[in-house]
Every structure is written in structure tokens, then in C-alpha cells.
């Protein structure tokens, strides 16, 4: 309903980004075996960073995404 006004609506769905006390504690609570299993399930074999999320948001906010609408952009390193 906002398209006629030139407004696009999209969402960024981040993976685990240990960037604050809560998410860092969550990651550490997994322990080495579960951390390795989690990383093994990520195609890029690493956790994300705040910069990874910021880059996705910058793209969606840029003119390069003018024709992108109604999307959920998963920024999770791939599954």
C-alpha cells in the first residue's frame, strides 16, 4: 500500500552476531562442541559482525535497492 508513494518496506534478518553482552553470553554458553556445530552449519563458517548487518542495511537504504520491496534479506552467512 506504500508503493504508490515510493516507499519500500524490507527487513534484515541477522544470524547470530555476538556484539553485546547478551549475544556474547549466548555464544559462550554453547561451549566448544556446540560452537563448532553451529559454525559447521553456516556456509561461510564464521559468525557475522555488526558491519555485515550495517552493509545490508546500507544497501537497502541506497538507490541500488529502489526496486527491492517486500523482501526479508537474511544476513546469516548462508545455510
Short mmCIF file of C-alpha atoms in Angstrom, two decimals:
data_model
loop_
_atom_site.label_atom_id
_atom_site.label_comp_id
_atom_site.label_asym_id
_atom_site.label_seq_id
_atom_site.Cartn_x
_atom_site.Cartn_y
_atom_site.Cartn_z
CA UNK A 1 0.00 0.00 0.00
CA UNK A 2 3.02 2.32 0.34
CA UNK A 3 4.45 1.60 -3.10
CA UNK A 4 2.49 4.37 -4.85
CA UNK A 5 4.26 6.81 -2.55
CA UNK A 6 7.72 5.48 -3.45
CA UNK A 7 8.13 3.79 -0.07
CA UNK A 8 9.64 0.33 0.03
CA UNK A 9 9.40 -1.98 3.03
CA UNK A 10 12.08 -4.60 3.58
CA UNK A 11 13.59 -6.41 6.54
CA UNK A 12 17.04 -7.62 7.55
CA UNK A 13 17.14 -10.98 9.36
CA UNK A 14 20.55 -11.32 11.00
CA UNK A 15 22.19 -14.51 12.15
CA UNK A 16 23.98 -14.73 15.49
CA UNK A 17 26.06 -11.60 15.93
CA UNK A 18 27.92 -11.61 19.27
CA UNK A 19 28.06 -7.84 19.67
CA UNK A 20 26.54 -7.19 23.09
CA UNK A 21 26.70 -8.88 26.49
CA UNK A 22 23.58 -10.98 25.89
CA UNK A 23 24.57 -12.39 22.48
CA UNK A 24 28.18 -12.88 23.60
CA UNK A 25 26.98 -14.79 26.68
CA UNK A 26 24.70 -16.88 24.46
CA UNK A 27 27.63 -17.78 22.20
CA UNK A 28 29.92 -18.59 25.11
CA UNK A 29 27.22 -20.72 26.80
CA UNK A 30 27.17 -23.04 23.80
CA UNK A 31 30.63 -24.36 24.63
CA UNK A 32 33.23 -25.54 22.11
CA UNK A 33 31.30 -28.50 20.70
CA UNK A 34 28.06 -26.62 20.05
CA UNK A 35 30.00 -23.61 18.74
CA UNK A 36 31.77 -25.86 16.23
CA UNK A 37 28.44 -27.44 15.23
CA UNK A 38 26.85 -24.03 14.77
CA UNK A 39 29.75 -22.78 12.64
CA UNK A 40 29.58 -26.02 10.64
CA UNK A 41 26.00 -25.15 9.70
CA UNK A 42 26.98 -21.73 8.33
CA UNK A 43 28.18 -21.80 4.72
CA UNK A 44 30.82 -19.12 5.34
CA UNK A 45 32.00 -20.91 8.53
CA UNK A 46 32.02 -17.75 10.65
CA UNK A 47 29.73 -15.64 12.77
CA UNK A 48 28.54 -12.32 11.49
CA UNK A 49 29.70 -8.90 12.56
CA UNK A 50 27.83 -5.66 13.09
CA UNK A 51 29.46 -4.43 9.86
CA UNK A 52 27.86 -7.32 7.94
CA UNK A 53 24.42 -6.17 9.09
CA UNK A 54 25.22 -2.50 8.51
CA UNK A 55 26.26 -3.23 4.92
CA UNK A 56 22.94 -4.95 4.23
CA UNK A 57 21.02 -2.02 5.71
CA UNK A 58 23.12 0.44 3.70
CA UNK A 59 22.26 -1.47 0.53
CA UNK A 60 18.53 -1.47 1.27
CA UNK A 61 18.65 2.25 2.09
CA UNK A 62 20.57 3.10 -1.08
CA UNK A 63 19.29 3.90 -4.57
CA UNK A 64 20.62 0.49 -5.66
CA UNK A 65 17.63 -1.08 -3.86
CA UNK A 66 14.97 1.23 -5.31
CA UNK A 67 13.14 -1.72 -6.92
CA UNK A 68 13.50 -4.08 -3.95
CA UNK A 69 10.27 -4.27 -1.97
CA UNK A 70 8.64 -6.69 0.45
CA UNK A 71 11.79 -8.75 0.99
CA UNK A 72 13.44 -10.33 4.00
CA UNK A 73 17.19 -10.23 3.48
CA UNK A 74 18.81 -12.99 5.51
CA UNK A 75 22.29 -11.92 6.60
CA UNK A 76 23.38 -15.13 8.25
CA UNK A 77 26.35 -16.44 6.29
CA UNK A 78 24.21 -18.95 4.39
CA UNK A 79 22.76 -22.25 5.45
#
